[in-house]
Amino acid sequence: MQIVADLLTATDQCGQEGIKVTTLLTRANLSHSRLAKFVENLTGAGLINKIEFDGKNTFVITPKGKQYLESYGRFHDLAESFGLEM
């Protein structure tokens, strides 16, 4: 869940211009194959959109993705209030 939140946060921070694969790889500190699996799951769940332009992929967070981030933040805060580390 933390990796998903990190990917969504990085995507959200780039705004409507979106984030390129290389930048996402760097920020998430994941291998390309592992990132590809996460991106497939996130696009399949409707949390991010993949935009292909000139053979390059860019990712933009969706409103559903922003809602997930907000809910995850509340859950994270609740878990920490009980002394659990996420």
Coordinates of C-alpha atoms in Angstrom, one line a residue:
M1 CA 0.0 0.0 0.0
Q2 CA 2.9 2.4 0.7
I3 CA 4.4 1.9 -2.7
V4 CA 1.0 2.6 -4.3
A5 CA 0.7 5.8 -2.2
D6 CA 4.2 6.8 -3.2
L7 CA 3.5 6.3 -6.9
L8 CA 0.2 8.2 -6.6
T9 CA 1.8 11.0 -4.7
A10 CA 4.6 11.4 -7.2
T11 CA 2.1 11.4 -10.0
D12 CA -0.1 14.0 -8.2
Q13 CA 2.8 16.3 -7.6
C14 CA 3.4 16.6 -11.3
G15 CA -0.1 17.9 -11.9
Q16 CA -1.9 17.8 -15.2
E17 CA 1.4 17.7 -17.2
G18 CA 1.8 14.2 -15.8
I19 CA 4.9 12.2 -14.9
K20 CA 7.2 10.3 -17.3
V21 CA 8.3 6.7 -16.7
T22 CA 11.9 7.7 -15.9
T23 CA 11.0 10.2 -13.3
L24 CA 8.5 7.8 -11.8
L25 CA 11.2 5.1 -11.6
T26 CA 13.5 7.5 -9.9
R27 CA 11.0 8.8 -7.3
A28 CA 9.6 5.3 -6.5
N29 CA 13.0 3.6 -6.5
L30 CA 11.7 0.6 -8.3
S31 CA 12.9 -1.6 -11.2
H32 CA 11.3 -1.1 -14.5
S33 CA 9.6 -4.5 -14.4
R34 CA 8.2 -4.0 -10.9
L35 CA 7.0 -0.5 -11.8
A36 CA 5.3 -1.9 -14.9
K37 CA 3.2 -4.2 -12.7
F38 CA 2.2 -1.4 -10.4
V39 CA 1.3 0.9 -13.3
E40 CA -0.8 -1.9 -14.8
N41 CA -2.7 -2.3 -11.6
L42 CA -3.1 1.4 -11.0
T43 CA -4.4 2.1 -14.6
G44 CA -6.7 -1.0 -14.4
A45 CA -8.2 0.3 -11.1
G46 CA -8.7 3.8 -12.6
L47 CA -6.3 5.5 -10.2
I48 CA -4.0 6.9 -13.0
N49 CA -4.4 7.4 -16.7
K50 CA -1.7 6.5 -19.2
I51 CA -1.2 9.0 -22.0
E52 CA 1.0 7.9 -24.9
F53 CA 2.6 10.6 -27.1
D54 CA 5.4 10.1 -29.6
G55 CA 6.0 6.6 -28.2
K56 CA 6.5 7.9 -24.7
N57 CA 4.2 7.2 -21.8
T58 CA 3.1 9.9 -19.3
F59 CA 0.9 9.2 -16.3
V60 CA -1.7 11.5 -14.8
I61 CA -3.6 10.9 -11.5
T62 CA -7.4 10.6 -11.8
P63 CA -9.9 12.0 -9.3
K64 CA -10.3 8.4 -8.0
G65 CA -6.6 8.3 -7.4
K66 CA -6.7 11.5 -5.4
Q67 CA -9.6 10.1 -3.4
Y68 CA -7.5 7.0 -2.7
L69 CA -4.6 9.2 -1.5
E70 CA -6.8 11.1 0.9
S71 CA -8.3 7.8 2.3
Y72 CA -4.8 6.3 2.6
G73 CA -3.6 9.4 4.5
R74 CA -6.5 9.1 7.0
F75 CA -5.8 5.4 7.4
H76 CA -2.1 6.1 7.9
D77 CA -2.8 8.7 10.6
L78 CA -5.2 6.4 12.4
A79 CA -2.7 3.5 12.4
E80 CA 0.0 5.7 13.7
S81 CA -2.3 7.0 16.5
F82 CA -2.4 3.3 17.7
G83 CA 1.4 3.1 17.6
L84 CA 1.6 1.2 14.3
E85 CA 4.2 2.1 11.8
M86 CA 3.3 2.0 8.1

